[in-house]
Each structure stands twice: as C-alpha cells, then as structure tokens.
Amino acid sequence: MTVVDLTAAVGDRLLLDAVSFQLRPGRVTALVGPSGSGKTTAALALLGEHRAGVALRGEVTVTGHVVVDGSGVRPDAHLVRGKRIAYLPQHPGGALNPARRVGSALEEIASVHRGRSGRGEAAVEALRAAGLPGDRAVRRRFPHRFSGGQRQRVALAQALVCGPDVLVLDEPTTGLDPVAKRHVVAELAELARGGLAVLLLTHDLPVVEALAHEVVHLDAGRVVLGETPAPAAPVFAEPAPDAPPVLRVRGLGAHHRAAGRAVPVLHGVDLDLPRGWCVGLVGASGSGKTTLARCLAGLHERMTGRVLLDDEPLPVLRRRAVGQRRRVQYVWQEVRGSFEEHVPVLDGVARTAVRLRGLGWAEARAEAAALLARLGVAEETASRLPTALSGGELQRAAVVRAVLAEPDVLVCDEVTTALHADAATAVLDLLDELRRERGTAVLLISHDARVVRARAQHAHVLHEGRIVDSGPPARLVAEPGTEVTAALLAPGGEW
C-alpha cells in the first residue's frame, strides 16, 4: 500500500502537505506526532474518507486499488473498506452499535466480508484476538456493559473480524491497563507476522518501540525527520499535605441492570479525597474505575453507601444544587461524546464559567481561550465544531471545561491517554497548580503507572469492584500488597 504526496485542505488551510509513506505486508508502520498534526486525517484518507469540508488530493493505493488520485477520492473508494482495509477509530464508542449485542454485530460483519459460513467462529476468534473472552456471556452483552478499555477491544474485534489485508489503528492501547496492553501488543505483533500490514497511530511511545518496523513523524501536516520524542521527564510528587478530606466515600456499592437482574460492579468502597491531594486510582479494564467516577459525579444512580462533600450527603446529579455541581467536576474518558456537535468547542467550554460561576460571555470566553492556549489548543482551533478537532485537542478542551468551574473536587478519567508527551505534561502541570493554589482534590484515574507514581500522593488499587491495596505510590511500588498492585504499578508496568 502506498501514499504519495497526499494533501488535505479545508479552503486555503492545509491539513496535510505532500505526505508520503508505504505500508508493507508483515510490517508495522507507526504514524506519530502531536495532537492536531494530521495523523487521523491521513488514516481516514486510506479508506477514502474525510471530515466535512476536507478536500483530498495525491495518490493513495490500497492492495492495488486506487482510493485517491489527483482529482480527489475515487467514486469506488468504498470497495476497499472491510476486506482490504479495516479501521479502528480513536474513540470506540462511536464504532459500536448501542442497540446490538456485540456477538450478533460481529457475526453480521463477518457475514458481509467473509460469508455466512463460520461467522460464529469468526466472531469468537476476533474477540479472543482482541484480548476478550469469546464465550456466550460476553457475546450477549451490549456495548454499555463494557468498560472504556473493553469497548476499545470490542472495536478492535470488529476490525479484525473483517479479515483485512491492512489494519489501521488509531490509539489502539488508549484506556487499557498494562496487562491488557501487553496482550494487545503481542497480538498485533502476531497479526503482522501473519502477513497483515499495520498502520499504528499512537502517542504511546513504548508501544511504538515494541512494535514498529518504521516510524513516520508528522508535524503540522508534514513528514519531518528526527527521532521519536521521548516522554516528558517525570515530576516526582511532593510529600502529601496534612489536609482534611473534602470528599469521603463510605461503603459505596454500585450495580448495572442486565436481563432484568442486578449485576454488582462495586463492593463496599471507602476512600477519602483530602484538599490539595492528588489521589491515584488504578485497576484493570472492567474493575469498576469509571463506575466509581460516575458515582462521584452523580451520573450513576444504581448505588448504595454514602458520598459526602464536606461531610454533607451529595445527591445524584439531577438533584444537585448549582454550587454542588460547580464544586465536583468530572472529565470523561471518551470526551468526544461530551461535546454538542453543533456548538463550537470554545463556546461549550466557556459555558461552564457562565452557568456555574456567573461570568459574562466575553469574560468566560477570554478565560477559556487563555487556558486552552496554555495547553496548546489555539483559539482559532477551539472556535471550530468538535468534529474538526483531534481527539487530543478535545481531551484538553474537556479538562479546561472542568477547570473553569474552579472545582473543589476534580475527577479525571484517563485525561492524558490521547496526548503527546508534552501536552500530557502541560495538563498534569495545570492539575498540580489547581491543587496547590486552590486546594482542589484530584482523583486521577489512569493506566499510566508513570503518571500515578510521579503525580499522586496516595493511590488505591481497584480489583473486581473492591479496593485491594492503598498507600503512597512509592510504598506500593516497593512493597506491593497484592499481585494486582505489582502488575499495575511496578516499574515497567506502563505497558
């Protein structure tokens, strides 16, 4: 597969400028670069797809089939999708049908691209290849019954079940715990050894080092020479301050409903968020981390136990007063769905300060634009609709939206997963500043052990809905109380 002088433009603005690279059977090519550098635009072009208003030119050929030429996308470009080339998007939620059980959806895809014979076996094989059990219970679950990391693997299974010659993966390890990430890396290596050509878009440099045969660097839409940038140096956490908890969780239980019965997710969880602390929360995909975050944000109503804000019961979100909504903010793991698609991102971000702090629109927009610029998202970029921004840009916008509320508690669910090293450092520095200057308590949910070790004063390990280990990260690393802790937090556990 070849890409020669690929350009992408919106009006006079170039998104890609004469980009060229090759994909070869049995090899993994990594496409790296900061958020907004054009990686996803290039990946979509391989399928003959593009965002609204984008014009493609150049030459893209997939297994002998011309997808893009000098006049633009070829009318028959759609013929490559599926059997010849499959694509895993960065945000898996949009790739899954919420009304279909994952097994039946996989079988339908297999039927289209590989025929009806053996479609059930193909679905099982694809789930196992993506790191999920292929048993009947898993196949009968709907997408909302999976964690964010598990949905990423279901979306990967949908790409694999097509039996493609070329596999394009946009941040395939985002949201995965270290154990699951190692499994996916091993499986992708095995797929490549079997003859599959793989294009890997990622900020996860250890994964690039483990998998990639070639690396293509994009910056501002151009291929540049140079080494893969190293992750930002860790900032070792300062000693934990002696501070009272602003938020307490006692005996928290939570469940989902499935087939008319309650399925437990959390069991008797206790934790404190002291003022000015960063508390880390780690656990394998499906351990209940996001459900716990949603309970604190008031978004999960099937819960028992108590959530206390300054020792006062905190109700579910629909019953919270404006002051309570301002004081507890939540940054979602899958941020694209949290922005209104017809509202410019800058307006959506500024609205937080208008509604929760009473600022005027001009002051709120100026404050939002300044914080976004600090995180590397220019005002011109933020003034566009969400579909025009990259996943990393939207992730930073979601952080700014929460920070603008000036919260006392900030719950962050995988807020650096889609970010380049420099952008991730800028976000974490902003959170540290918020803790030191405002006394904000931060719950940092992350699969990146380096981030937890460097930034958190205290950490909890969640396993199958229960906290199984707690303590300062340095102690958990040196003396892990469980095998789960060792797997998730020990040096080298990043991937």
Tab-separated table of C-alpha atoms in Angstrom, residues 195-493:
chain	number	residue	atom	x	y	z
A	195	GLY	CA	1.223	-11.068	6.837
A	196	LEU	CA	-1.051	-8.190	7.882
A	197	ALA	CA	0.115	-4.652	7.101
A	198	VAL	CA	-0.487	-2.452	10.153
A	199	LEU	CA	-0.600	1.348	10.420
A	200	LEU	CA	-0.394	2.408	14.055
A	201	LEU	CA	-1.362	5.932	15.125
A	202	THR	CA	-0.308	6.442	18.717
A	203	HIS	CA	1.211	8.619	21.416
A	204	ASP	CA	2.255	5.509	23.336
A	205	LEU	CA	5.995	5.515	22.708
A	206	PRO	CA	6.780	2.209	24.480
A	207	VAL	CA	4.259	0.556	22.151
A	208	VAL	CA	5.957	2.182	19.138
A	209	GLU	CA	9.326	0.901	20.329
A	210	ALA	CA	7.929	-2.607	20.827
A	211	LEU	CA	6.012	-2.927	17.571
A	212	ALA	CA	7.051	-0.561	14.806
A	213	HIS	CA	9.360	-1.508	11.957
A	214	GLU	CA	9.142	2.019	10.506
A	215	VAL	CA	8.167	5.332	12.110
A	216	VAL	CA	6.707	8.297	10.171
A	217	HIS	CA	6.755	11.609	12.056
A	218	LEU	CA	4.048	14.185	11.292
A	219	ASP	CA	4.180	17.784	12.471
A	220	ALA	CA	1.688	20.398	11.260
A	221	GLY	CA	0.712	18.110	8.388
A	222	ARG	CA	4.232	17.453	7.103
A	223	VAL	CA	6.537	14.464	7.360
A	224	VAL	CA	9.590	15.502	9.361
A	225	LEU	CA	12.860	13.776	10.088
A	226	GLY	CA	14.085	13.050	13.570
A	227	GLU	CA	13.925	10.623	16.435
A	228	THR	CA	10.742	9.623	18.205
A	229	PRO	CA	10.302	12.182	21.022
A	230	ALA	CA	10.901	10.814	24.492
A	231	PRO	CA	8.201	11.098	27.139
A	232	ALA	CA	8.450	14.138	29.369
A	233	ALA	CA	10.619	13.597	32.426
A	234	PRO	CA	8.596	12.593	35.489
A	235	VAL	CA	7.834	15.167	38.130
A	236	PHE	CA	8.247	13.387	41.443
A	237	ALA	CA	5.343	14.042	43.785
A	238	GLU	CA	5.860	16.301	46.738
A	239	PRO	CA	5.114	14.902	50.234
A	240	ALA	CA	1.420	14.526	50.913
A	241	PRO	CA	-0.019	17.560	52.742
A	242	ASP	CA	-1.760	17.213	56.079
A	243	ALA	CA	-5.268	18.138	54.952
A	244	PRO	CA	-8.829	17.125	55.834
A	245	PRO	CA	-10.898	15.274	53.232
A	246	VAL	CA	-13.183	17.444	51.155
A	247	LEU	CA	-14.929	14.322	49.831
A	248	ARG	CA	-15.485	10.997	51.607
A	249	VAL	CA	-16.821	7.752	50.171
A	250	ARG	CA	-18.138	5.156	52.590
A	251	GLY	CA	-19.442	1.668	51.804
A	252	LEU	CA	-20.068	2.522	48.157
A	253	GLY	CA	-21.750	-0.202	46.156
A	254	ALA	CA	-22.975	0.011	42.563
A	255	HIS	CA	-24.642	-2.253	40.061
A	256	HIS	CA	-25.897	-2.370	36.482
A	257	ARG	CA	-29.120	-3.928	35.245
A	258	ALA	CA	-28.846	-6.762	32.734
A	259	ALA	CA	-31.528	-9.214	31.647
A	260	GLY	CA	-33.762	-7.977	34.449
A	261	ARG	CA	-31.266	-8.579	37.242
A	262	ALA	CA	-28.710	-6.555	39.168
A	263	VAL	CA	-25.054	-7.127	38.229
A	264	PRO	CA	-22.732	-5.864	41.010
A	265	VAL	CA	-19.850	-3.618	39.944
A	266	LEU	CA	-18.573	-2.024	43.181
A	267	HIS	CA	-18.481	-3.563	46.644
A	268	GLY	CA	-18.098	-1.528	49.846
A	269	VAL	CA	-15.613	1.028	48.523
A	270	ASP	CA	-14.152	3.518	51.032
A	271	LEU	CA	-11.844	6.374	50.066
A	272	ASP	CA	-11.008	9.965	51.021
A	273	LEU	CA	-10.006	12.892	48.816
A	274	PRO	CA	-8.126	15.395	51.018
A	275	ARG	CA	-7.866	19.037	49.962
A	276	GLY	CA	-4.862	19.660	47.772
A	277	TRP	CA	-4.119	15.979	47.205
A	278	CYS	CA	-3.852	14.003	44.012
A	279	VAL	CA	-5.199	10.511	44.704
A	280	GLY	CA	-4.500	7.893	42.040
A	281	LEU	CA	-6.897	5.091	41.141
A	282	VAL	CA	-5.576	2.153	39.126
A	283	GLY	CA	-7.109	-1.130	38.089
A	284	ALA	CA	-7.587	-3.427	35.133
A	285	SER	CA	-10.199	-2.619	32.497
A	286	GLY	CA	-13.586	-3.624	33.862
A	287	SER	CA	-12.551	-3.323	37.513
A	288	GLY	CA	-15.117	-0.564	38.136
A	289	LYS	CA	-12.995	2.607	37.924
A	290	THR	CA	-15.292	4.535	35.587
A	291	THR	CA	-18.393	3.421	37.501
A	292	LEU	CA	-16.788	4.774	40.676
A	293	ALA	CA	-16.022	8.056	38.909
A	294	ARG	CA	-19.608	8.312	37.675
A	295	CYS	CA	-20.908	7.705	41.201
A	296	LEU	CA	-18.856	10.646	42.480
A	297	ALA	CA	-20.105	12.799	39.606
A	298	GLY	CA	-23.713	11.812	40.349
A	299	LEU	CA	-24.209	10.136	36.982
A	300	HIS	CA	-24.716	6.578	38.237
A	301	GLU	CA	-27.886	6.217	40.268
A	302	ARG	CA	-27.863	2.476	40.977
A	303	MET	CA	-25.686	2.803	44.042
A	304	THR	CA	-25.671	2.304	47.786
A	305	GLY	CA	-23.481	3.761	50.506
A	306	ARG	CA	-22.579	7.415	51.036
A	307	VAL	CA	-20.764	10.133	49.105
A	308	LEU	CA	-20.095	13.113	51.385
A	309	LEU	CA	-18.933	16.594	50.363
A	310	ASP	CA	-17.620	18.411	53.444
A	311	ASP	CA	-19.490	15.747	55.446
A	312	GLU	CA	-22.815	16.625	53.765
A	313	PRO	CA	-24.537	13.939	51.648
A	314	LEU	CA	-24.026	14.533	47.939
A	315	PRO	CA	-27.119	13.587	45.892
A	316	VAL	CA	-27.226	12.354	42.312
A	317	LEU	CA	-26.514	14.984	39.659
A	318	ARG	CA	-30.114	15.822	38.763
A	319	ARG	CA	-30.750	16.765	42.397
A	320	ARG	CA	-27.553	18.727	42.978
A	321	ALA	CA	-27.676	22.474	43.514
A	322	VAL	CA	-25.637	24.746	41.252
A	323	GLY	CA	-22.993	25.110	43.952
A	324	GLN	CA	-22.624	21.347	44.306
A	325	ARG	CA	-22.345	20.946	40.531
A	326	ARG	CA	-19.599	23.546	40.429
A	327	ARG	CA	-17.669	22.024	43.312
A	328	VAL	CA	-17.478	18.483	41.860
A	329	GLN	CA	-16.390	18.224	38.220
A	330	TYR	CA	-15.781	15.147	36.072
A	331	VAL	CA	-13.695	14.714	32.905
A	332	TRP	CA	-14.924	11.733	30.872
A	333	GLN	CA	-12.655	9.095	29.360
A	334	GLU	CA	-14.430	9.225	25.983
A	335	VAL	CA	-14.683	13.000	25.594
A	336	ARG	CA	-15.951	13.379	22.029
A	337	GLY	CA	-19.485	12.436	23.011
A	338	SER	CA	-19.478	15.038	25.812
A	339	PHE	CA	-19.418	17.974	23.362
A	340	GLU	CA	-22.503	19.188	21.488
A	341	GLU	CA	-21.754	18.579	17.828
A	342	HIS	CA	-23.307	21.856	16.581
A	343	VAL	CA	-21.695	24.131	19.213
A	344	PRO	CA	-18.139	25.475	18.722
A	345	VAL	CA	-15.807	23.916	21.278
A	346	LEU	CA	-14.763	27.282	22.730
A	347	ASP	CA	-18.402	28.184	23.415
A	348	GLY	CA	-19.067	24.792	25.011
A	349	VAL	CA	-16.042	25.194	27.264
A	350	ALA	CA	-16.840	28.787	28.237
A	351	ARG	CA	-20.431	27.879	29.079
A	352	THR	CA	-19.201	26.188	32.275
A	353	ALA	CA	-17.979	29.508	33.696
A	354	VAL	CA	-21.186	31.255	32.637
A	355	ARG	CA	-23.531	28.705	34.190
A	356	LEU	CA	-21.609	27.737	37.294
A	357	ARG	CA	-19.672	30.914	38.167
A	358	GLY	CA	-21.928	33.600	36.742
A	359	LEU	CA	-19.324	35.144	34.417
A	360	GLY	CA	-20.361	37.118	31.357
A	361	TRP	CA	-19.795	35.541	27.950
A	362	ALA	CA	-16.890	37.783	26.974
A	363	GLU	CA	-15.000	37.149	30.226
A	364	ALA	CA	-15.749	33.417	30.125
A	365	ARG	CA	-14.577	33.075	26.502
A	366	ALA	CA	-11.376	35.000	27.228
A	367	GLU	CA	-10.603	32.825	30.244
A	368	ALA	CA	-11.369	29.645	28.296
A	369	ALA	CA	-9.243	30.729	25.319
A	370	ALA	CA	-6.280	31.560	27.572
A	371	LEU	CA	-6.369	28.161	29.312
A	372	LEU	CA	-6.793	26.303	26.022
A	373	ALA	CA	-3.836	28.178	24.529
A	374	ARG	CA	-1.767	27.240	27.577
A	375	LEU	CA	-2.489	23.586	26.766
A	376	GLY	CA	-1.615	24.040	23.098
A	377	VAL	CA	-5.103	24.483	21.597
A	378	ALA	CA	-5.213	27.792	19.710
A	379	GLU	CA	-8.330	29.965	19.846
A	380	GLU	CA	-8.813	29.542	16.092
A	381	THR	CA	-8.842	25.771	16.528
A	382	ALA	CA	-11.150	25.882	19.555
A	383	SER	CA	-13.622	28.077	17.640
A	384	ARG	CA	-14.427	25.153	15.330
A	385	LEU	CA	-17.024	22.432	15.813
A	386	PRO	CA	-15.964	19.282	17.738
A	387	THR	CA	-15.708	17.184	14.558
A	388	ALA	CA	-12.902	19.473	13.326
A	389	LEU	CA	-10.699	18.849	16.380
A	390	SER	CA	-8.478	15.865	17.054
A	391	GLY	CA	-9.087	13.528	19.974
A	392	GLY	CA	-6.181	15.039	21.884
A	393	GLU	CA	-7.445	18.585	21.346
A	394	LEU	CA	-10.900	17.620	22.601
A	395	GLN	CA	-9.366	15.895	25.614
A	396	ARG	CA	-7.576	19.107	26.577
A	397	ALA	CA	-10.745	21.116	25.977
A	398	ALA	CA	-12.647	18.797	28.335
A	399	VAL	CA	-10.034	19.386	31.041
A	400	VAL	CA	-10.291	23.163	30.615
A	401	ARG	CA	-14.089	22.973	30.721
A	402	ALA	CA	-13.916	21.295	34.131
A	403	VAL	CA	-11.141	23.558	35.456
A	404	LEU	CA	-13.152	26.680	34.538
A	405	ALA	CA	-15.702	25.704	37.183
A	406	GLU	CA	-12.984	26.234	39.834
A	407	PRO	CA	-13.948	22.917	41.469
A	408	ASP	CA	-13.095	21.627	44.918
A	409	VAL	CA	-13.073	18.054	43.593
A	410	LEU	CA	-11.920	17.110	40.098
A	411	VAL	CA	-12.407	13.530	38.880
A	412	CYS	CA	-10.158	12.800	35.885
A	413	ASP	CA	-10.739	9.563	33.954
A	414	GLU	CA	-7.737	8.827	31.685
A	415	VAL	CA	-7.174	12.512	30.802
A	416	THR	CA	-3.738	12.002	29.199
A	417	THR	CA	-4.291	8.857	27.143
A	418	ALA	CA	-4.720	10.611	23.772
A	419	LEU	CA	-1.980	13.172	24.370
A	420	HIS	CA	1.550	13.599	23.133
A	421	ALA	CA	4.135	13.680	25.943
A	422	ASP	CA	4.453	17.491	26.029
A	423	ALA	CA	0.677	18.001	26.007
A	424	ALA	CA	0.211	15.420	28.771
A	425	THR	CA	2.795	17.196	30.901
A	426	ALA	CA	1.029	20.538	30.368
A	427	VAL	CA	-2.295	19.041	31.527
A	428	LEU	CA	-0.748	17.436	34.599
A	429	ASP	CA	1.067	20.668	35.457
A	430	LEU	CA	-2.268	22.512	35.299
A	431	LEU	CA	-3.838	19.984	37.671
A	432	ASP	CA	-0.892	20.349	40.061
A	433	GLU	CA	-1.300	24.130	40.000
A	434	LEU	CA	-5.007	23.755	40.736
A	435	ARG	CA	-4.182	21.598	43.768
A	436	ARG	CA	-1.532	23.919	45.158
A	437	GLU	CA	-3.280	27.249	44.554
A	438	ARG	CA	-6.931	26.330	45.103
A	439	GLY	CA	-6.635	23.234	47.265
A	440	THR	CA	-8.571	21.195	44.719
A	441	ALA	CA	-8.654	17.455	45.397
A	442	VAL	CA	-7.902	15.456	42.242
A	443	LEU	CA	-8.895	11.821	41.685
A	444	LEU	CA	-6.591	10.685	38.897
A	445	ILE	CA	-7.790	7.505	37.177
A	446	SER	CA	-5.020	6.266	34.910
A	447	HIS	CA	-3.489	3.175	33.381
A	448	ASP	CA	-0.197	5.031	33.057
A	449	ALA	CA	1.782	3.891	36.075
A	450	ARG	CA	4.391	6.588	35.461
A	451	VAL	CA	1.794	9.314	35.895
A	452	VAL	CA	0.442	7.851	39.132
A	453	ARG	CA	3.921	7.273	40.558
A	454	ALA	CA	5.040	10.813	39.682
A	455	ARG	CA	1.959	12.879	40.497
A	456	ALA	CA	-0.137	11.183	43.190
A	457	GLN	CA	0.403	11.488	46.938
A	458	HIS	CA	-1.774	8.431	47.586
A	459	ALA	CA	-3.129	5.640	45.394
A	460	HIS	CA	-5.799	2.943	45.516
A	461	VAL	CA	-5.825	-0.313	43.562
A	462	LEU	CA	-9.282	-1.441	42.431
A	463	HIS	CA	-9.815	-5.090	41.526
A	464	GLU	CA	-13.186	-6.642	40.667
A	465	GLY	CA	-15.012	-3.753	42.307
A	466	ARG	CA	-13.051	-3.762	45.567
A	467	ILE	CA	-10.113	-1.696	46.781
A	468	VAL	CA	-7.441	-4.319	47.441
A	469	ASP	CA	-4.426	-2.119	48.177
A	470	SER	CA	-3.803	1.515	49.176
A	471	GLY	CA	-0.934	3.749	50.144
A	472	PRO	CA	1.687	6.202	48.873
A	473	PRO	CA	2.767	5.159	45.363
A	474	ALA	CA	6.386	4.767	46.462
A	475	ARG	CA	5.316	2.195	49.069
A	476	LEU	CA	3.029	0.369	46.638
A	477	VAL	CA	5.891	0.109	44.145
A	478	ALA	CA	8.447	-1.038	46.723
A	479	GLU	CA	6.129	-3.315	48.700
A	480	PRO	CA	3.048	-4.215	46.630
A	481	GLY	CA	0.392	-5.780	48.828
A	482	THR	CA	-1.134	-7.843	46.001
A	483	GLU	CA	-0.101	-9.342	42.686
A	484	VAL	CA	-2.531	-6.931	41.020
A	485	THR	CA	-0.636	-3.985	42.509
A	486	ALA	CA	2.668	-5.346	41.265
A	487	ALA	CA	1.295	-5.821	37.738
A	488	LEU	CA	-0.229	-2.330	37.554
A	489	LEU	CA	2.209	-0.067	39.393
A	490	ALA	CA	5.650	-1.684	39.331
A	491	PRO	CA	8.274	-0.033	37.094
A	492	GLY	CA	7.806	-1.449	33.626
A	493	GLY	CA	4.067	-1.849	34.278
